[in-house]
PDB file of C-alpha atoms in Angstrom:
ATOM      1  CA  UNK A   1      -3.773 -16.768  11.296  1.00 63.00           C
ATOM      2  CA  UNK A   2      -3.226 -14.758   8.507  1.00 69.00           C
ATOM      3  CA  UNK A   3      -5.190 -11.327   8.722  1.00 91.00           C
ATOM      4  CA  UNK A   4      -5.697 -10.370   5.077  1.00 95.00           C
ATOM      5  CA  UNK A   5      -5.610 -13.139   2.859  1.00 95.00           C
ATOM      6  CA  UNK A   6      -6.146 -13.070  -0.839  1.00 96.00           C
ATOM      7  CA  UNK A   7      -6.611 -16.061  -3.389  1.00 96.00           C
ATOM      8  CA  UNK A   8      -5.080 -16.633  -5.863  1.00 96.00           C
ATOM      9  CA  UNK A   9      -1.453 -15.695  -5.336  1.00 95.00           C
ATOM     10  CA  UNK A  10      -0.819 -16.263  -8.997  1.00 96.00           C
ATOM     11  CA  UNK A  11      -3.262 -15.579 -11.953  1.00 97.00           C
ATOM     12  CA  UNK A  12      -1.845 -16.549 -15.276  1.00 97.00           C
ATOM     13  CA  UNK A  13      -4.735 -16.408 -18.345  1.00 96.00           C
ATOM     14  CA  UNK A  14      -5.366 -14.892 -21.483  1.00 96.00           C
ATOM     15  CA  UNK A  15      -6.603 -11.459 -23.027  1.00 96.00           C
ATOM     16  CA  UNK A  16     -10.401 -11.664 -23.112  1.00 96.00           C
ATOM     17  CA  UNK A  17     -10.939 -13.697 -20.454  1.00 97.00           C
ATOM     18  CA  UNK A  18     -13.137 -12.968 -16.762  1.00 97.00           C
ATOM     19  CA  UNK A  19     -11.601 -13.680 -13.655  1.00 97.00           C
ATOM     20  CA  UNK A  20     -12.222 -13.312  -9.914  1.00 97.00           C
ATOM     21  CA  UNK A  21      -9.824 -12.651  -7.219  1.00 98.00           C
ATOM     22  CA  UNK A  22     -10.901 -13.028  -3.615  1.00 97.00           C
ATOM     23  CA  UNK A  23     -10.270 -11.454  -0.565  1.00 97.00           C
ATOM     24  CA  UNK A  24     -10.985 -11.790   3.131  1.00 97.00           C
ATOM     25  CA  UNK A  25      -9.946 -10.480   6.372  1.00 97.00           C
ATOM     26  CA  UNK A  26     -10.540 -11.739  10.099  1.00 96.00           C
ATOM     27  CA  UNK A  27      -9.197  -8.207  12.038  1.00 94.00           C
ATOM     28  CA  UNK A  28     -12.804  -7.427  12.350  1.00 93.00           C
ATOM     29  CA  UNK A  29     -12.155  -4.425  10.341  1.00 93.00           C
ATOM     30  CA  UNK A  30     -15.210  -2.646   8.381  1.00 91.00           C
ATOM     31  CA  UNK A  31     -13.109  -0.827   5.560  1.00 92.00           C
ATOM     32  CA  UNK A  32     -11.459  -2.922   3.099  1.00 94.00           C
ATOM     33  CA  UNK A  33      -9.628  -1.763  -0.144  1.00 94.00           C
ATOM     34  CA  UNK A  34      -8.360  -2.688  -3.531  1.00 95.00           C
ATOM     35  CA  UNK A  35      -4.725  -1.456  -4.827  1.00 95.00           C
ATOM     36  CA  UNK A  36      -3.137  -1.909  -7.912  1.00 95.00           C
ATOM     37  CA  UNK A  37       0.488  -1.972  -7.963  1.00 94.00           C
ATOM     38  CA  UNK A  38       2.299  -1.396 -11.717  1.00 90.00           C
ATOM     39  CA  UNK A  39       5.609  -2.727 -13.155  1.00 86.00           C
ATOM     40  CA  UNK A  40       7.339   0.098 -11.784  1.00 83.00           C
ATOM     41  CA  UNK A  41       6.161  -0.789  -8.118  1.00 84.00           C
ATOM     42  CA  UNK A  42       3.458   2.256  -8.331  1.00 88.00           C
ATOM     43  CA  UNK A  43       0.463   1.602  -5.921  1.00 92.00           C
ATOM     44  CA  UNK A  44      -2.401   3.186  -6.455  1.00 92.00           C
ATOM     45  CA  UNK A  45      -6.013   3.111  -4.965  1.00 91.00           C
ATOM     46  CA  UNK A  46      -8.761   1.426  -6.901  1.00 93.00           C
ATOM     47  CA  UNK A  47     -11.732   0.821  -4.507  1.00 91.00           C
ATOM     48  CA  UNK A  48     -12.768   1.182  -1.072  1.00 90.00           C
ATOM     49  CA  UNK A  49     -15.673  -0.206   0.687  1.00 91.00           C
ATOM     50  CA  UNK A  50     -17.114   0.499   4.280  1.00 88.00           C
ATOM     51  CA  UNK A  51     -19.586  -1.901   5.668  1.00 85.00           C
ATOM     52  CA  UNK A  52     -20.506  -3.278   2.298  1.00 84.00           C
ATOM     53  CA  UNK A  53     -21.010   0.066   0.828  1.00 87.00           C
ATOM     54  CA  UNK A  54     -18.753   1.352  -2.083  1.00 87.00           C
ATOM     55  CA  UNK A  55     -17.053   4.525  -0.954  1.00 85.00           C
ATOM     56  CA  UNK A  56     -14.082   5.325  -3.317  1.00 81.00           C
ATOM     57  CA  UNK A  57     -13.945   4.310  -7.065  1.00 82.00           C
ATOM     58  CA  UNK A  58     -11.164   5.858  -8.303  1.00 82.00           C
ATOM     59  CA  UNK A  59     -12.070   6.191 -12.303  1.00 77.00           C
ATOM     60  CA  UNK A  60     -11.277   2.246 -12.567  1.00 87.00           C
ATOM     61  CA  UNK A  61     -12.874   0.884 -16.210  1.00 91.00           C
ATOM     62  CA  UNK A  62     -16.221  -0.603 -15.361  1.00 91.00           C
ATOM     63  CA  UNK A  63     -14.700  -4.110 -16.230  1.00 95.00           C
ATOM     64  CA  UNK A  64     -13.744  -4.302 -12.834  1.00 95.00           C
ATOM     65  CA  UNK A  65     -16.355  -4.852 -10.442  1.00 94.00           C
ATOM     66  CA  UNK A  66     -16.107  -4.980  -6.599  1.00 94.00           C
ATOM     67  CA  UNK A  67     -18.462  -7.093  -4.643  1.00 94.00           C
ATOM     68  CA  UNK A  68     -18.500  -7.218  -0.854  1.00 93.00           C
ATOM     69  CA  UNK A  69     -21.008  -9.863   0.244  1.00 92.00           C
ATOM     70  CA  UNK A  70     -20.036  -8.852   3.861  1.00 92.00           C
ATOM     71  CA  UNK A  71     -17.801  -6.352   5.688  1.00 90.00           C
ATOM     72  CA  UNK A  72     -14.922  -9.218   6.093  1.00 95.00           C
ATOM     73  CA  UNK A  73     -14.918 -10.171   2.122  1.00 96.00           C
ATOM     74  CA  UNK A  74     -14.189  -7.674  -0.824  1.00 96.00           C
ATOM     75  CA  UNK A  75     -13.953  -9.571  -4.147  1.00 97.00           C
ATOM     76  CA  UNK A  76     -12.709  -8.429  -7.699  1.00 97.00           C
ATOM     77  CA  UNK A  77     -14.007  -9.458 -10.674  1.00 97.00           C
ATOM     78  CA  UNK A  78     -12.373  -8.445 -13.947  1.00 96.00           C
ATOM     79  CA  UNK A  79     -14.296  -8.971 -17.404  1.00 96.00           C
ATOM     80  CA  UNK A  80     -12.578  -9.080 -20.840  1.00 97.00           C
ATOM     81  CA  UNK A  81      -9.076  -8.793 -19.309  1.00 96.00           C
ATOM     82  CA  UNK A  82      -6.551  -6.886 -21.310  1.00 96.00           C
ATOM     83  CA  UNK A  83      -2.596  -6.732 -21.373  1.00 95.00           C
ATOM     84  CA  UNK A  84      -2.544  -3.661 -19.483  1.00 93.00           C
ATOM     85  CA  UNK A  85      -4.448  -5.177 -16.711  1.00 96.00           C
ATOM     86  CA  UNK A  86      -1.089  -6.943 -15.681  1.00 96.00           C
ATOM     87  CA  UNK A  87      -0.031  -6.044 -12.434  1.00 96.00           C
ATOM     88  CA  UNK A  88      -0.070  -7.141  -8.631  1.00 96.00           C
ATOM     89  CA  UNK A  89      -3.641  -6.207  -7.117  1.00 97.00           C
ATOM     90  CA  UNK A  90      -3.281  -6.031  -3.228  1.00 97.00           C
ATOM     91  CA  UNK A  91      -6.327  -6.057  -0.741  1.00 96.00           C
ATOM     92  CA  UNK A  92      -6.103  -4.036   2.389  1.00 95.00           C
ATOM     93  CA  UNK A  93      -8.672  -3.176   5.326  1.00 94.00           C
ATOM     94  CA  UNK A  94      -8.454  -0.858   8.158  1.00 92.00           C
ATOM     95  CA  UNK A  95     -10.890   0.196  11.176  1.00 89.00           C
ATOM     96  CA  UNK A  96     -12.845   3.110   9.627  1.00 79.00           C
ATOM     97  CA  UNK A  97     -11.902   5.084   6.604  1.00 69.00           C
ATOM     98  CA  UNK A  98     -10.207   7.600   8.222  1.00 67.00           C
ATOM     99  CA  UNK A  99      -6.379   8.532   9.138  1.00 59.00           C
ATOM    100  CA  UNK A 100      -6.272   7.555  12.303  1.00 74.00           C
ATOM    101  CA  UNK A 101      -5.626   3.696  11.522  1.00 83.00           C
ATOM    102  CA  UNK A 102      -3.220   1.944   9.581  1.00 88.00           C
ATOM    103  CA  UNK A 103      -4.174  -0.312   6.501  1.00 91.00           C
ATOM    104  CA  UNK A 104      -3.289  -3.905   6.851  1.00 93.00           C
ATOM    105  CA  UNK A 105      -2.170  -5.339   3.399  1.00 94.00           C
ATOM    106  CA  UNK A 106      -2.478  -8.729   1.863  1.00 95.00           C
ATOM    107  CA  UNK A 107       0.130 -10.656  -0.041  1.00 93.00           C
ATOM    108  CA  UNK A 108      -1.080  -9.328  -3.090  1.00 95.00           C
ATOM    109  CA  UNK A 109      -2.151 -11.392  -6.355  1.00 97.00           C
ATOM    110  CA  UNK A 110       0.190 -11.315  -9.547  1.00 96.00           C
ATOM    111  CA  UNK A 111      -1.847 -11.154 -12.599  1.00 97.00           C
ATOM    112  CA  UNK A 112      -0.377 -11.815 -15.903  1.00 96.00           C
ATOM    113  CA  UNK A 113      -2.453 -11.562 -19.118  1.00 96.00           C
ATOM    114  CA  UNK A 114      -0.825 -13.368 -21.915  1.00 92.00           C
TER     115      UNK A 114
ATOM    116  CA  UNK B   1      -4.100  16.533  -6.400  1.00 71.00           C
ATOM    117  CA  UNK B   2      -1.487  15.538  -3.829  1.00 71.00           C
ATOM    118  CA  UNK B   3       1.473  13.820  -4.617  1.00 86.00           C
ATOM    119  CA  UNK B   4       4.369  11.903  -2.765  1.00 92.00           C
ATOM    120  CA  UNK B   5       7.792  12.092  -4.016  1.00 94.00           C
ATOM    121  CA  UNK B   6      10.402   9.515  -2.187  1.00 96.00           C
ATOM    122  CA  UNK B   7      14.037   9.947  -2.477  1.00 96.00           C
ATOM    123  CA  UNK B   8      16.286   8.130  -3.211  1.00 97.00           C
ATOM    124  CA  UNK B   9      14.531   5.510  -5.743  1.00 95.00           C
ATOM    125  CA  UNK B  10      17.170   3.098  -4.885  1.00 96.00           C
ATOM    126  CA  UNK B  11      19.852   2.780  -2.518  1.00 96.00           C
ATOM    127  CA  UNK B  12      22.532   0.332  -1.969  1.00 97.00           C
ATOM    128  CA  UNK B  13      24.790   0.350   1.174  1.00 97.00           C
ATOM    129  CA  UNK B  14      27.057  -2.042   3.304  1.00 97.00           C
ATOM    130  CA  UNK B  15      25.846  -3.785   6.041  1.00 97.00           C
ATOM    131  CA  UNK B  16      26.151  -1.834   9.511  1.00 97.00           C
ATOM    132  CA  UNK B  17      25.598   1.478   7.611  1.00 97.00           C
ATOM    133  CA  UNK B  18      22.904   4.126   8.324  1.00 97.00           C
ATOM    134  CA  UNK B  19      20.817   5.586   5.761  1.00 98.00           C
ATOM    135  CA  UNK B  20      17.991   8.036   5.451  1.00 98.00           C
ATOM    136  CA  UNK B  21      15.069   7.823   2.897  1.00 98.00           C
ATOM    137  CA  UNK B  22      12.737  10.478   2.666  1.00 97.00           C
ATOM    138  CA  UNK B  23       9.180  11.315   1.446  1.00 96.00           C
ATOM    139  CA  UNK B  24       7.829  14.870   0.570  1.00 95.00           C
ATOM    140  CA  UNK B  25       4.129  15.952  -0.035  1.00 91.00           C
ATOM    141  CA  UNK B  26       2.831  18.432  -2.268  1.00 86.00           C
ATOM    142  CA  UNK B  27       0.212  19.474   0.305  1.00 84.00           C
ATOM    143  CA  UNK B  28      -0.073  19.076   3.978  1.00 83.00           C
ATOM    144  CA  UNK B  29       0.207  15.572   5.142  1.00 81.00           C
ATOM    145  CA  UNK B  30      -2.918  14.533   7.430  1.00 79.00           C
ATOM    146  CA  UNK B  31      -1.212  10.974   8.090  1.00 83.00           C
ATOM    147  CA  UNK B  32       1.826   9.380   6.905  1.00 91.00           C
ATOM    148  CA  UNK B  33       2.335   5.850   6.820  1.00 94.00           C
ATOM    149  CA  UNK B  34       5.507   3.930   6.296  1.00 97.00           C
ATOM    150  CA  UNK B  35       5.458   0.355   4.991  1.00 96.00           C
ATOM    151  CA  UNK B  36       8.137  -2.085   3.708  1.00 96.00           C
ATOM    152  CA  UNK B  37       7.551  -4.253   1.084  1.00 94.00           C
ATOM    153  CA  UNK B  38       9.426  -7.692   0.446  1.00 89.00           C
ATOM    154  CA  UNK B  39       9.566  -9.453  -2.933  1.00 82.00           C
ATOM    155  CA  UNK B  40       6.446 -11.525  -3.690  1.00 78.00           C
ATOM    156  CA  UNK B  41       4.915 -10.424  -0.327  1.00 84.00           C
ATOM    157  CA  UNK B  42       2.519  -7.972   1.008  1.00 88.00           C
ATOM    158  CA  UNK B  43       3.088  -4.279   2.606  1.00 92.00           C
ATOM    159  CA  UNK B  44       4.308  -4.701   6.341  1.00 93.00           C
ATOM    160  CA  UNK B  45       2.975  -1.625   8.447  1.00 93.00           C
ATOM    161  CA  UNK B  46       5.913  -0.313   9.913  1.00 96.00           C
ATOM    162  CA  UNK B  47       4.709   3.423  11.468  1.00 93.00           C
ATOM    163  CA  UNK B  48       2.309   6.042  11.344  1.00 93.00           C
ATOM    164  CA  UNK B  49       2.749   9.734  11.933  1.00 92.00           C
ATOM    165  CA  UNK B  50       0.420  12.068  12.488  1.00 87.00           C
ATOM    166  CA  UNK B  51       1.343  15.017  14.458  1.00 86.00           C
ATOM    167  CA  UNK B  52       4.106  17.816  13.124  1.00 86.00           C
ATOM    168  CA  UNK B  53       7.316  17.171  14.564  1.00 89.00           C
ATOM    169  CA  UNK B  54       6.439  13.467  15.749  1.00 93.00           C
ATOM    170  CA  UNK B  55       8.932  10.883  15.896  1.00 95.00           C
ATOM    171  CA  UNK B  56       8.747   7.040  16.037  1.00 95.00           C
ATOM    172  CA  UNK B  57      10.846   4.504  16.781  1.00 94.00           C
ATOM    173  CA  UNK B  58      10.880   0.762  16.367  1.00 89.00           C
ATOM    174  CA  UNK B  59      13.784  -1.127  16.560  1.00 90.00           C
ATOM    175  CA  UNK B  60      16.542   0.287  14.582  1.00 94.00           C
ATOM    176  CA  UNK B  61      13.956   2.323  12.060  1.00 97.00           C
ATOM    177  CA  UNK B  62      13.051   5.852  13.208  1.00 97.00           C
ATOM    178  CA  UNK B  63      10.639   7.933  11.501  1.00 97.00           C
ATOM    179  CA  UNK B  64      10.085  11.513  11.597  1.00 96.00           C
ATOM    180  CA  UNK B  65       7.317  13.973  10.262  1.00 93.00           C
ATOM    181  CA  UNK B  66       8.488  17.687   9.759  1.00 90.00           C
ATOM    182  CA  UNK B  67       6.719  20.769  11.959  1.00 81.00           C
ATOM    183  CA  UNK B  68       4.788  21.824   8.655  1.00 85.00           C
ATOM    184  CA  UNK B  69       3.854  17.963   8.040  1.00 80.00           C
ATOM    185  CA  UNK B  70       5.227  18.068   4.328  1.00 89.00           C
ATOM    186  CA  UNK B  71       7.996  15.862   4.942  1.00 93.00           C
ATOM    187  CA  UNK B  72       8.631  12.497   6.628  1.00 96.00           C
ATOM    188  CA  UNK B  73      11.891  10.773   6.989  1.00 97.00           C
ATOM    189  CA  UNK B  74      12.969   7.184   7.869  1.00 98.00           C
ATOM    190  CA  UNK B  75      16.280   6.513   9.059  1.00 98.00           C
ATOM    191  CA  UNK B  76      17.836   3.084   9.666  1.00 98.00           C
ATOM    192  CA  UNK B  77      20.347   2.770  12.145  1.00 97.00           C
ATOM    193  CA  UNK B  78      23.135   0.055  11.403  1.00 97.00           C
ATOM    194  CA  UNK B  79      21.231  -1.577   8.721  1.00 97.00           C
ATOM    195  CA  UNK B  80      21.177  -5.301   8.075  1.00 96.00           C
ATOM    196  CA  UNK B  81      20.196  -7.569   5.182  1.00 95.00           C
ATOM    197  CA  UNK B  82      17.082  -8.207   6.868  1.00 94.00           C
ATOM    198  CA  UNK B  83      16.150  -4.477   6.096  1.00 96.00           C
ATOM    199  CA  UNK B  84      16.245  -5.331   2.594  1.00 96.00           C
ATOM    200  CA  UNK B  85      13.184  -4.298   0.480  1.00 96.00           C
ATOM    201  CA  UNK B  86      11.126  -1.937  -1.045  1.00 95.00           C
ATOM    202  CA  UNK B  87      10.123   0.932   1.313  1.00 97.00           C
ATOM    203  CA  UNK B  88       6.984   3.222   0.736  1.00 96.00           C
ATOM    204  CA  UNK B  89       5.381   6.096   2.269  1.00 96.00           C
ATOM    205  CA  UNK B  90       1.671   6.789   2.101  1.00 93.00           C
ATOM    206  CA  UNK B  91      -0.609   9.329   3.017  1.00 89.00           C
ATOM    207  CA  UNK B  92      -4.265  10.291   3.205  1.00 79.00           C
ATOM    208  CA  UNK B  93      -4.781  12.893   0.798  1.00 74.00           C
ATOM    209  CA  UNK B  94      -7.254  14.929   2.884  1.00 65.00           C
ATOM    210  CA  UNK B  95      -9.567  14.087   5.920  1.00 59.00           C
ATOM    211  CA  UNK B  96     -12.418  11.580   5.182  1.00 56.00           C
ATOM    212  CA  UNK B  97     -11.551  10.659   1.896  1.00 65.00           C
ATOM    213  CA  UNK B  98     -12.804   7.206   2.400  1.00 66.00           C
ATOM    214  CA  UNK B  99      -9.453   6.223   3.788  1.00 72.00           C
ATOM    215  CA  UNK B 100      -7.542   6.132   0.708  1.00 79.00           C
ATOM    216  CA  UNK B 101      -4.137   6.241   0.423  1.00 86.00           C
ATOM    217  CA  UNK B 102      -2.076   7.722  -1.972  1.00 89.00           C
ATOM    218  CA  UNK B 103       1.739   6.471  -2.345  1.00 93.00           C
ATOM    219  CA  UNK B 104       5.200   7.638  -3.055  1.00 94.00           C
ATOM    220  CA  UNK B 105       7.141   5.780  -5.664  1.00 94.00           C
ATOM    221  CA  UNK B 106       8.996   3.609  -3.392  1.00 94.00           C
ATOM    222  CA  UNK B 107      12.645   3.511  -2.431  1.00 96.00           C
ATOM    223  CA  UNK B 108      14.528  -0.074  -3.252  1.00 95.00           C
ATOM    224  CA  UNK B 109      16.608  -0.706  -0.523  1.00 97.00           C
ATOM    225  CA  UNK B 110      19.739  -3.122  -0.884  1.00 97.00           C
ATOM    226  CA  UNK B 111      22.223  -4.279   2.053  1.00 97.00           C
ATOM    227  CA  UNK B 112      25.326  -5.923   0.999  1.00 95.00           C
ATOM    228  CA  UNK B 113      26.746  -8.106   3.378  1.00 91.00           C
TER     229      UNK B 113
END
């Protein structure tokens, strides 16, 4: 009964390709997030959605396009992949977009660009 | 912008020893979260602190938030190999910013049997 699940877990692809990462949560939360963790383990917010509405877009290149078909899903599509996109991408969810509720994270998608 | 600084960046301890990890914020914290990450896995939520002076414990892990709400510490008593991993502190930089968390750079803990 995985709470926040991401697919795929590993993604190896060539520069210039387009790829998608999917995220689903079964916690009934209304807010979902995408974070990027670089090679130095530094974790940084990319996007957040509340009830399918974009709340945060943290100066991410527009090659990255999140899509939330419903509040249980938040997918991330990346166009024209670049070497610098290699990282671990984490999806998270919480109830409400405030500081009172913890965020629950998926296991991450390890993206490697060749 | 608000930043979180963790210390130490890495730590190697002998099993059974106590240890402390610190997280210092450049501004007042509205909520401070501690997470643990094991290699190849996601972040596991440990504890959340909100009030100045607050202290919470879970099994052998205790977290505190100072009165000024700018520093938190995570203390592990009688460490075990299962405690090994990367510990991350996260904070909401200011109230109602869409819930985004900013994170410290992490503390990598190794526990030698």
